[in-house]
Coordinates of C-alpha atoms in Angstrom, one line a residue:
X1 CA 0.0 0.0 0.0
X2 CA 3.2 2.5 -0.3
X3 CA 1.9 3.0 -3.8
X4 CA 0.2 6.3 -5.2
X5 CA -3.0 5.2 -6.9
X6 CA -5.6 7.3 -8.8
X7 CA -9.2 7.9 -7.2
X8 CA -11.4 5.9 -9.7
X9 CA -14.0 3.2 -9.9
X10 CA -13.2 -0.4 -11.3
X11 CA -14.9 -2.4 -14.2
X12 CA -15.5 -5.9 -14.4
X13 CA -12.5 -5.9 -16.8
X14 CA -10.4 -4.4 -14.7
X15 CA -11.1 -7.5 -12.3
X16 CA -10.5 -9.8 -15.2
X17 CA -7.7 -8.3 -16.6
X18 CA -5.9 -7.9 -13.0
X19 CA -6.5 -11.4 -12.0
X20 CA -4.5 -12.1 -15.9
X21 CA -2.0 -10.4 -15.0
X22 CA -1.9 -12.1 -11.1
X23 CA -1.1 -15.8 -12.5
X24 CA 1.4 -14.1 -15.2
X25 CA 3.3 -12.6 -12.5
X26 CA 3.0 -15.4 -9.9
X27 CA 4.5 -17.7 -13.2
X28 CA 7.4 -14.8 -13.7
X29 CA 7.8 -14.9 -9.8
X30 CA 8.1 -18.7 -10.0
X31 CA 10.7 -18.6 -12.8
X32 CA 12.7 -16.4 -10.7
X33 CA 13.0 -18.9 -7.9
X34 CA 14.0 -21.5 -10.0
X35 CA 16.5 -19.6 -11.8
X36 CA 18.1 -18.2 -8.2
X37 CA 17.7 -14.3 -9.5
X38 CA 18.0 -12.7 -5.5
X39 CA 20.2 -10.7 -3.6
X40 CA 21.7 -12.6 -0.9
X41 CA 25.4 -11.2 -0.5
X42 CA 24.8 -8.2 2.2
X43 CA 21.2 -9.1 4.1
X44 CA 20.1 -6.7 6.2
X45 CA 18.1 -5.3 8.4
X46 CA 15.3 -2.8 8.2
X47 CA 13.0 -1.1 10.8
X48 CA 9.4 0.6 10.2
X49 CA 7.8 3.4 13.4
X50 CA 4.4 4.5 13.2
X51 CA 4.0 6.8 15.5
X52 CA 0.5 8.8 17.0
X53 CA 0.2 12.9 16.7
X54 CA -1.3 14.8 20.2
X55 CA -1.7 17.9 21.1
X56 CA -0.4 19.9 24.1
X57 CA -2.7 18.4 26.9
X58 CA -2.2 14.6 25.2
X59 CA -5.1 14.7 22.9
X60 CA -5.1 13.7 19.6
X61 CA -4.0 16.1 16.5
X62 CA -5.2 16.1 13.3
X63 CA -2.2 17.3 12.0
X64 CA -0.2 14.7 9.5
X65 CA 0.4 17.1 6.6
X66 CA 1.3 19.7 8.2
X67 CA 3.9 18.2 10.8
X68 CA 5.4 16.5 7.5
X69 CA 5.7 19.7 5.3
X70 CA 7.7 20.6 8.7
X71 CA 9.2 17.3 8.9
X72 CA 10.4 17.6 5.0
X73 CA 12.4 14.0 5.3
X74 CA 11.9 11.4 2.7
X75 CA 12.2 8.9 5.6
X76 CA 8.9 9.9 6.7
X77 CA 5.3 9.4 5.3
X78 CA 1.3 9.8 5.9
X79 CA -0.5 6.8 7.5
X80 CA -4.2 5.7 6.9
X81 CA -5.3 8.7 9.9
X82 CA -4.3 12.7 9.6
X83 CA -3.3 11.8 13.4
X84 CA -0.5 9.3 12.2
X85 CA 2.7 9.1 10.7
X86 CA 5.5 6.4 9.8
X87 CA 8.9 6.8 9.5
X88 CA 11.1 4.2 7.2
X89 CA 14.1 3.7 8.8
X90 CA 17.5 3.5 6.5
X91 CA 18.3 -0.2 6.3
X92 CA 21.7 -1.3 7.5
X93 CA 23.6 -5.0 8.3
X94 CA 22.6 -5.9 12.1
X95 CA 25.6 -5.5 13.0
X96 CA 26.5 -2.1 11.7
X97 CA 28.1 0.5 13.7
X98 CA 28.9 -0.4 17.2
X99 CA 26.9 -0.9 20.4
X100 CA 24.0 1.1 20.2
X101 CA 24.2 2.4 17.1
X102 CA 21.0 1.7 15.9
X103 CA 19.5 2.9 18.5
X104 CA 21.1 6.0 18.7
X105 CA 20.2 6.6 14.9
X106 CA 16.5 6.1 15.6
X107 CA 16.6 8.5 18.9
X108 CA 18.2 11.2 16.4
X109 CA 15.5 11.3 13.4
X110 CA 12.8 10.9 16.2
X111 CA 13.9 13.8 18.3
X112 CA 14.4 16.3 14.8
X113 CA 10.8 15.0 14.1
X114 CA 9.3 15.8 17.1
X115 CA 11.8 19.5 17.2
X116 CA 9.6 20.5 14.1
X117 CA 6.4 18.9 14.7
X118 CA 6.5 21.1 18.1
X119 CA 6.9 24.0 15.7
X120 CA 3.3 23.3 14.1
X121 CA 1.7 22.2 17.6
X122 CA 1.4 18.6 17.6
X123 CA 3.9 16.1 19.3
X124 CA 4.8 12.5 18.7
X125 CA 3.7 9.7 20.8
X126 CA 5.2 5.7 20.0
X127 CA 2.6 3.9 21.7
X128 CA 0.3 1.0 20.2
X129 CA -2.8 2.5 20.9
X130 CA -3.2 6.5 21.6
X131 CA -5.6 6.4 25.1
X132 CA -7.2 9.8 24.6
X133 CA -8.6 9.0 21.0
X134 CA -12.3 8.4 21.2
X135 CA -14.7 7.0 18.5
X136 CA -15.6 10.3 17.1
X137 CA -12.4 11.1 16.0
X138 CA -12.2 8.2 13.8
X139 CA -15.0 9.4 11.3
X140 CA -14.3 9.9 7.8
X141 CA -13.1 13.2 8.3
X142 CA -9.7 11.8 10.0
X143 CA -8.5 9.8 6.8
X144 CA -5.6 10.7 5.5
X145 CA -5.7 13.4 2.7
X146 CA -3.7 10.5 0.3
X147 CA -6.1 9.1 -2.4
X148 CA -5.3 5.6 -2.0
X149 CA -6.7 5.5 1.6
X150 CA -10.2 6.8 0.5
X151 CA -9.7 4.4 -2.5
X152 CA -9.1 1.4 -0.1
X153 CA -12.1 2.7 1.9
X154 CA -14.5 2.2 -0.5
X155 CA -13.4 -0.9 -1.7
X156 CA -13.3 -2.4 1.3
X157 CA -17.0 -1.3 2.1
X158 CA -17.6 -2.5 -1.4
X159 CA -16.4 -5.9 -0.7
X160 CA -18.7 -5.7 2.5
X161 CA -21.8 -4.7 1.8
X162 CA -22.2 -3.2 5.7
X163 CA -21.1 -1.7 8.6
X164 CA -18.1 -2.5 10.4
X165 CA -18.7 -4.4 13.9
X166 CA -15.8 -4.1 16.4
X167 CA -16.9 -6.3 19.5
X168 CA -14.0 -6.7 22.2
X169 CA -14.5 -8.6 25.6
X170 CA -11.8 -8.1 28.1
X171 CA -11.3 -5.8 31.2
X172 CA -14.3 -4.2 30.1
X173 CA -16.7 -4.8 27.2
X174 CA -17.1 -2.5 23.8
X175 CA -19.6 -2.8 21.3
X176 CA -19.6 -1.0 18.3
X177 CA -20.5 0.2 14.2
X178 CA -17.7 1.8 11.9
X179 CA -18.6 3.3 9.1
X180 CA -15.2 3.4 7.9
X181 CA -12.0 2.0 8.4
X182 CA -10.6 4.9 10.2
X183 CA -10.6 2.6 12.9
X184 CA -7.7 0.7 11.8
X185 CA -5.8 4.1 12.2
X186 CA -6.1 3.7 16.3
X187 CA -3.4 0.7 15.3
X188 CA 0.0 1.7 15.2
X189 CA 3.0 -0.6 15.5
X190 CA 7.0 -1.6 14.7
X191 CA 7.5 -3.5 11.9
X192 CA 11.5 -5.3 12.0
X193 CA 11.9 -6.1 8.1
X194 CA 14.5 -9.2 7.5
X195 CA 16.0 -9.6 4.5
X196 CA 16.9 -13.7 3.6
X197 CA 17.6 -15.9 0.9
X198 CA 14.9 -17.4 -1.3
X199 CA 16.3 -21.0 0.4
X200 CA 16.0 -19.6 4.2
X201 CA 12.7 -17.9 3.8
X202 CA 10.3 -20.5 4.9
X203 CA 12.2 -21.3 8.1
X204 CA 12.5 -18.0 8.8
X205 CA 8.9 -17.1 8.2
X206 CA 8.1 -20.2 10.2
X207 CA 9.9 -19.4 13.3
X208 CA 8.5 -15.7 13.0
X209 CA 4.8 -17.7 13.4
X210 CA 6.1 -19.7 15.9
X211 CA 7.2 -16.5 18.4
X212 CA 4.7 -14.2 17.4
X213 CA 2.8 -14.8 20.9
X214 CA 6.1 -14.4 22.9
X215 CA 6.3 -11.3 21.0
X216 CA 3.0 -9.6 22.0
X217 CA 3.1 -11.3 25.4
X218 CA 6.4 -9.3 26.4
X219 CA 5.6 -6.1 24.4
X220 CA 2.3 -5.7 24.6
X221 CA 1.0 -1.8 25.0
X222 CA -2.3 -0.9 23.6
X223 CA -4.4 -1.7 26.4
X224 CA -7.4 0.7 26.2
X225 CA -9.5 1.4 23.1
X226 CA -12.1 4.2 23.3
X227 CA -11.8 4.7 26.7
X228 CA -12.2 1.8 27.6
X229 CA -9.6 -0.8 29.3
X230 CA -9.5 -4.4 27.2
X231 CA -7.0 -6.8 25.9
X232 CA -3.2 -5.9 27.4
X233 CA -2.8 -5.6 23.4
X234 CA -6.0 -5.0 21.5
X235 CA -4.5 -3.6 18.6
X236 CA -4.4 -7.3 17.4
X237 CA -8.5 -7.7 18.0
X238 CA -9.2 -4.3 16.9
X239 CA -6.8 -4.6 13.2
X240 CA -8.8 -7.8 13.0
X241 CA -12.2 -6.3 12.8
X242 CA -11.1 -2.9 11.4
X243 CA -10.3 -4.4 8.1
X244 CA -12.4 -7.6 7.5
X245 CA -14.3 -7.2 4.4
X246 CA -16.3 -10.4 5.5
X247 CA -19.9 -10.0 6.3
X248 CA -21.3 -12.4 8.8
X249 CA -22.3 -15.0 6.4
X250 CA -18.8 -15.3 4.9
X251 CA -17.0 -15.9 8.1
X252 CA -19.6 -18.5 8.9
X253 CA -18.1 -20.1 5.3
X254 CA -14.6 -20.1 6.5
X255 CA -14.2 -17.1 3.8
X256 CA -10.5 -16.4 5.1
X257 CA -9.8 -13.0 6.8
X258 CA -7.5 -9.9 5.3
X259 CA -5.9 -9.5 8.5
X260 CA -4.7 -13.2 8.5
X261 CA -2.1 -15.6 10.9
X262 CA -2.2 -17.8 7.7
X263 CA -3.0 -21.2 6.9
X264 CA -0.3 -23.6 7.9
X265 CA 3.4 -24.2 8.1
X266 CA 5.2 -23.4 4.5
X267 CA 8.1 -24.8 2.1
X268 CA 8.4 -22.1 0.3
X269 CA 7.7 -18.1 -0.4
X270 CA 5.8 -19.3 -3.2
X271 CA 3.2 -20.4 -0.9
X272 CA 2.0 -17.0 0.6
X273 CA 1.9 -15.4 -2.8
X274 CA 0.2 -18.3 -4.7
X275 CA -2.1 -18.2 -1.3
X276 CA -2.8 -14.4 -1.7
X277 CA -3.7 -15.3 -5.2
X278 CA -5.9 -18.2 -4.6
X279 CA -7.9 -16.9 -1.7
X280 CA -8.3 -12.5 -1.6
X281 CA -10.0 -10.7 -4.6
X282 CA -8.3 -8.0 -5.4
X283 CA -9.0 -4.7 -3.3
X284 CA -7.4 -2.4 -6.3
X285 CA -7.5 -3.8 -9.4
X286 CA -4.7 -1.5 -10.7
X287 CA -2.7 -3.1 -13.8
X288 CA 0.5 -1.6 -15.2
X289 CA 2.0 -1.7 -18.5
X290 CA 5.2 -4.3 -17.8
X291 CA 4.8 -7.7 -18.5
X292 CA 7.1 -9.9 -16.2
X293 CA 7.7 -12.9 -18.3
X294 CA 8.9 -10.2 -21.5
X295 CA 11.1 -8.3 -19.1
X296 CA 12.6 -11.7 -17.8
X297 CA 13.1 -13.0 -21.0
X298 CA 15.0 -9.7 -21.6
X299 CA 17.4 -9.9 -19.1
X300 CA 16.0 -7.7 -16.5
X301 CA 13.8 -8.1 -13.7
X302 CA 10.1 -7.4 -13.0
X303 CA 8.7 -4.7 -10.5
X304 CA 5.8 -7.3 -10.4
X305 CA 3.8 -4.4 -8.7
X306 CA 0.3 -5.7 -9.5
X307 CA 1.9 -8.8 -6.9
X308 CA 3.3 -6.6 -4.8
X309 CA 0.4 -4.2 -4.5
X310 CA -2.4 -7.2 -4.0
X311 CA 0.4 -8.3 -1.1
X312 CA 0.0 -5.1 0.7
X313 CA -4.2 -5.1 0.6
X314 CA -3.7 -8.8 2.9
X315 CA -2.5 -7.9 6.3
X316 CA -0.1 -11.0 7.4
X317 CA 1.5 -10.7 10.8
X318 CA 4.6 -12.0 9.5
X319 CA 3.9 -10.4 5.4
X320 CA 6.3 -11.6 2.7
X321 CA 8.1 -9.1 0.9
X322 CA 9.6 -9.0 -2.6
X323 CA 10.9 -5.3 -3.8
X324 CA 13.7 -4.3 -6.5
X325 CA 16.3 -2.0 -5.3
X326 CA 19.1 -1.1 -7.6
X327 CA 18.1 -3.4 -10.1
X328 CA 18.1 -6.6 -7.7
X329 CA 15.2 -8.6 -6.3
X330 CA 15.2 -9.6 -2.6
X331 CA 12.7 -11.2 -0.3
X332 CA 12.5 -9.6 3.5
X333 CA 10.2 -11.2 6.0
X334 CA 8.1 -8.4 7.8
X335 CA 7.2 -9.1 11.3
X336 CA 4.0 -6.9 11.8
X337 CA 2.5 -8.1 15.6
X338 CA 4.4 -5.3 17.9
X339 CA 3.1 -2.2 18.7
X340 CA 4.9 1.1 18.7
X341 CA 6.8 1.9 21.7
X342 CA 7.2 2.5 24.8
X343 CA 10.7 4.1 24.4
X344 CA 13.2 3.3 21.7
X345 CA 15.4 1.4 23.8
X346 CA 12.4 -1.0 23.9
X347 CA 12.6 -1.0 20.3
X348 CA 15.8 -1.8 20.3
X349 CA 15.5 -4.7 22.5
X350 CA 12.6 -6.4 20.7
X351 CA 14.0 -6.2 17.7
X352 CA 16.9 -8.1 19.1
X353 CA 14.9 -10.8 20.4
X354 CA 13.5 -11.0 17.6
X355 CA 16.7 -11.2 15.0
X356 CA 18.1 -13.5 17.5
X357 CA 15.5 -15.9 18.2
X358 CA 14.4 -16.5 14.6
X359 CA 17.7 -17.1 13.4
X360 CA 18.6 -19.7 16.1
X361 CA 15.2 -20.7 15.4
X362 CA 15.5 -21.1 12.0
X363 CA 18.6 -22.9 12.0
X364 CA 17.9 -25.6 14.0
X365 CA 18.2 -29.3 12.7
X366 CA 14.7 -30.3 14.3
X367 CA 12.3 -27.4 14.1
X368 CA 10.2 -26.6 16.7
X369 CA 7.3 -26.1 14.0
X370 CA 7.3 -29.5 13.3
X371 CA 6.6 -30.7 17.0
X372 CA 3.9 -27.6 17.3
X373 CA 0.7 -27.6 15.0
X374 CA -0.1 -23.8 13.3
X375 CA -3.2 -23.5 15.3
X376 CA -1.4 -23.7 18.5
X377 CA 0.9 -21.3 17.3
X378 CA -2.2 -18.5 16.6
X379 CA -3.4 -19.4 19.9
X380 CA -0.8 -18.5 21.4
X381 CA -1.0 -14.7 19.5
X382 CA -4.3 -14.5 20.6
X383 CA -3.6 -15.2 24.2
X384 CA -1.0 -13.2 24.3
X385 CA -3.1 -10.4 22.7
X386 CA -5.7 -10.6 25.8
X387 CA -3.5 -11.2 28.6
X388 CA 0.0 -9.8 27.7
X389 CA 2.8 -10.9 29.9
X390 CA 0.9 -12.9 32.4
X391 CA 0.0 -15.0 29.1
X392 CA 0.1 -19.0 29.0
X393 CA 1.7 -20.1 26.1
X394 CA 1.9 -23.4 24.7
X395 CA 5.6 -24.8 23.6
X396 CA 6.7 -28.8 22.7
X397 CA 8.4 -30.3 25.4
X398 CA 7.2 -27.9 28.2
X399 CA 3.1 -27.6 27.8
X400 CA 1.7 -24.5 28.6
X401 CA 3.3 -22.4 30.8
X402 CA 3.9 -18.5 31.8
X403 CA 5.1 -16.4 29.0
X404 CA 7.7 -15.1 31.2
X405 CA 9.4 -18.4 32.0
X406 CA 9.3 -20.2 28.6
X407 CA 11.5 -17.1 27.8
X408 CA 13.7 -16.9 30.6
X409 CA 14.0 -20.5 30.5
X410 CA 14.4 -21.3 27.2
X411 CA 14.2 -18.8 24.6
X412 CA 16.3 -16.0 26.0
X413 CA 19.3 -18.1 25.4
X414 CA 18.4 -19.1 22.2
X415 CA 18.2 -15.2 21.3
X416 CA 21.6 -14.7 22.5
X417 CA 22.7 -17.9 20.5
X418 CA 21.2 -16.2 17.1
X419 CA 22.8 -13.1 17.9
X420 CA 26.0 -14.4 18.0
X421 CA 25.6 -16.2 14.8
X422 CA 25.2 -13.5 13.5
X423 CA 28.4 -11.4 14.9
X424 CA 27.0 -9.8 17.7
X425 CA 29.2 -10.4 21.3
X426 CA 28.3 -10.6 24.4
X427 CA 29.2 -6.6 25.4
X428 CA 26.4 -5.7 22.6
X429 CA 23.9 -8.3 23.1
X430 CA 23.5 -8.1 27.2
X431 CA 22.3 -4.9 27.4
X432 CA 20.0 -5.1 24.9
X433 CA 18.7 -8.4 25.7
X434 CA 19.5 -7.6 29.5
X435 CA 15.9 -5.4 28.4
X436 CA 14.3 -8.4 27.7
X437 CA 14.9 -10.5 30.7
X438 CA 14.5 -7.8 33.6
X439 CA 10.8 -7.0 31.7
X440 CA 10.0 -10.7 32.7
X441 CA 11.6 -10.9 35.9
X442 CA 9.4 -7.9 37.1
X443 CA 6.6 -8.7 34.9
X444 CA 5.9 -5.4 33.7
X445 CA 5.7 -4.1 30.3
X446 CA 4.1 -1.0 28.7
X447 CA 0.8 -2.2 29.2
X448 CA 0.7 -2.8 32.3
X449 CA 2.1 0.4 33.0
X450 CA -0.7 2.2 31.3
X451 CA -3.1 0.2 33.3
X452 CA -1.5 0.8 36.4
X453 CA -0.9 4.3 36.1
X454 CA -4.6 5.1 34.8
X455 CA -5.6 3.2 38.2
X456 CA -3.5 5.3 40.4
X457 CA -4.5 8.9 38.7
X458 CA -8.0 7.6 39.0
X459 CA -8.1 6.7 42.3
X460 CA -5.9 9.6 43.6
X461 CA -7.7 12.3 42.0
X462 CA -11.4 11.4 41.9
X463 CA -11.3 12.5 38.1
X464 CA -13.4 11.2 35.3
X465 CA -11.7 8.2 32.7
X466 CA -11.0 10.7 30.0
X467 CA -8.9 12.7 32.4
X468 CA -6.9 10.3 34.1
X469 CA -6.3 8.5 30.3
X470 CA -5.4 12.2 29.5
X471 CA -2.4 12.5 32.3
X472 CA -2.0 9.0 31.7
X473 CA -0.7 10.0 28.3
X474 CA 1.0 12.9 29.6
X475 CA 3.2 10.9 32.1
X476 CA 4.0 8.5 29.5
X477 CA 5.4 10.8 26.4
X478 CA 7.2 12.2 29.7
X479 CA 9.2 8.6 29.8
X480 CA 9.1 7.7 26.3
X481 CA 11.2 10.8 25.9
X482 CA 13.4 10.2 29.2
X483 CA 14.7 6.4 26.3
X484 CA 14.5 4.5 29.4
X485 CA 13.0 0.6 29.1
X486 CA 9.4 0.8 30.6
X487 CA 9.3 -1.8 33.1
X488 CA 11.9 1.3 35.2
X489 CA 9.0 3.7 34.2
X490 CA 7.3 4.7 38.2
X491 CA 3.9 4.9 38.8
X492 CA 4.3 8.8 40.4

């Protein structure tokens, strides 16, 4: 969906002609495998912040285009809400730079960001879900000014036929209709992009499946939606519904969701794209002029964007990703379940994990995934989703057990393992992993800080929920900006 597309309505044809030009690109896509086309010499690394825009007083600022005329980086770009904004980090080998470096480069184009974005009145906030947003400011009137939002909008609707239902059952209960999918715009989140080899990407993509309940159990932090307190992570529940172009009838077929785990363990990148093909109409049926099995026979490689496009219009949690830079083709695996924030150190640190985890993962001679079936797996997202870092999670050889000590116990050394695989030593890795294992020692991450806090502002001050969401918010940019991991973050 980083493309630029045209306001317009589609034909028939257009449907019939796309779907052509689907298989013909899935065949050049195949060829291309086969004939072992990719970029594998320098994998690396890539990192994706979207980020909420408040106010003053912690409320939420309608100000995208604006704070990015004052931005005026390349780096950084409009979101589906005129309260969002993401920002495309450079990508880089892991182990670039020394200790920290990373890090220290995402601190510095944050920090000029939120310089200039003070300038025009609005702030920046990494945080999964922004507390202080309420229903009415996701009408229509908060989609982004970009045409290919309101074009995806309408499609989606399209596809429905009715009003979206967002249903939630957790600390409290919502109910509720969307007439758009500005909705989806409360959902903002870290995406770690990993470039691999045609060969290693079904592993990898497998053992990205496999943790992605870990993942949300240690880093969860969206836990209220419209003022109301639910899942310890109910961005996952709320991107669900925010996007499903299903009506009731079609889920009761097993019509497969856009926002989608996936349906099983894979060999091969082919599968997700063939799968994307097989089961999702297209959304926009937008065809371009190259034709991938002419430009292959030529010598050169194929943008493939109708593929690439249709990819971007199914929401994955772990999304395969094929792109052309400098005239080579690469696959990157894009891990999609974390939200944004608290601080950038916590960034840092889950992304860590994560690299090091899936490559030790990945490389084993007996994988885990073939002891473990895929549903377990999206159970374990789900539960991880509603009850963060107190989650059960389900793992061969151990049964279910606490989030916290399947990774102390066994998974925290198999992070450190993949790091140093991959050239990271120990003076590096500790600290940041050091992150890792004192959040599940104290069992606190940013969600239950949010939850906490609220509690105490409430209680203290005899205020209504808005408020105490509202210096809430306030206390936590306050921390976010201080770069220190959130389970140190007081409750004062």
């Amino acid at each position: 969906m980083g493309r630029d597309v045209p306001a317009l309505v589609f034909t028939r044809d257009d449907r019939r002609r796309y779907r052509k030009k689907m298989q013909r690109s899935l065949d050049a896509f195949a060829q291309m495998l086969r004939e072992a086309r990719f970029d594998i010499e320098r994998p690396q690394v890539g990192l994706e912040i979207e980020l909420n825009l408040v106010d003053a007083t912690g409320e939420p600022a309608m100000r995208s285009t604006e704070v990015l005329e004052a931005i005026a980086d390349p780096a950084w770009s409009t979101e589906l809400g005129r309260f969002n904004l993401e920002i495309n980090i450079p990508p880089r080998r892991l182990t670039a730079g020394g200790p920290g470096d990373w890090e220290q480069e995402v601190r510095d184009a944050l920090n000029h960001a939120e310089e200039r974005a003070a300038a025009v009145g609005a702030h920046l906030i990494m945080i999964g879900i922004l507390p202080t947003l309420r229903q009415s400011h996701v009408d229509e009137n908060a989609l982004s000014e970009d045409p290919r939002y309101r074009l995806l909008n309408e499609q989606v609707f399209a596809a429905r036929g009715e009003d979206l239902r967002i249903a939630i059952d957790g600390v409290e209960r919502l109910r509720t209709y969307a007439e758009t999918i500005t909705p989806e715009a409360a959902c903002t989140s870290t995406q770690y992009h990993l470039q691999v080899s045609p060969e290693a990407f079904a592993p990898y993509w497998n053992a990205a499946q496999l943790i992605a309940g870990v993942q949300v159990a240690l880093a969860a932090n969206s836990p209220f939606l419209f003022g109301k307190e639910l899942w310890r992570e109910s961005r996952i529940p709320l991107f669900e519904q925010a996007t499903d172009t299903r009506a009731e009838e079609l889920k009761v077929q097993g019509v497969r969701p856009r926002v989608w785990f996936g349906e099983g363990w894979i060999t091969s990148v082919f599968d997700l794209f063939e799968e994307n093909v097989r089961y999702f109409p297209a959304l926009l049926p937008l065809c371009e002029d190259e034709d991938p099995l002419e430009v292959l026979e030529g010598g050169d490689i194929p943008e493939l964007p109708e593929l690439t496009l249709h990819n971007g219009t199914i929401y994955r949690w772990n999304r395969p990703v094929y792109a052309v830079v400098h005239g080579k083709p690469h696959l990157r695996v894009e891990n999609r379940v974390l939200p944004a924030g608290p601080s950038v150190a916590d960034v840092a640190a889950n992304g860590a994990f994560y690299y090091g985890l899936v490559r030790a993962l990945a490389e084993q001679e007996r994988p885990v995934w073939t002891r473990m079936s895929f549903s377990a797996a999206e159970d374990n997202l789900h539960a991880a989703a509603r009850h963060g870092i107190d989650a059960l999670l389900y793992w061969p050889g151990m049964g279910e057990v606490p989030a916290t000590e399947l990774v102390l116990r066994r998974l925290l050394p198999l992070a450190h393992e993949g790091l140093e695989r991959s050239g990271m030593d120990a003076a590096w890795r500790e600290p940041l992993l050091g992150i890792i294992e004192q959040r599940c020692v104290s069992g606190r991450n940013g969600a239950v800080w949010q939850s906490e806090m609220y509690h105490a502002i409430e209680d203290a001050s005899y205020i209504d929920h808005h408020e105490a969401l509202r210096r809430m918010t306030q206390r936590y940019m306050e921390y976010m900006h201080l770069n220190v991991p959130v389970h140190t973050w007081p409750l004062d």
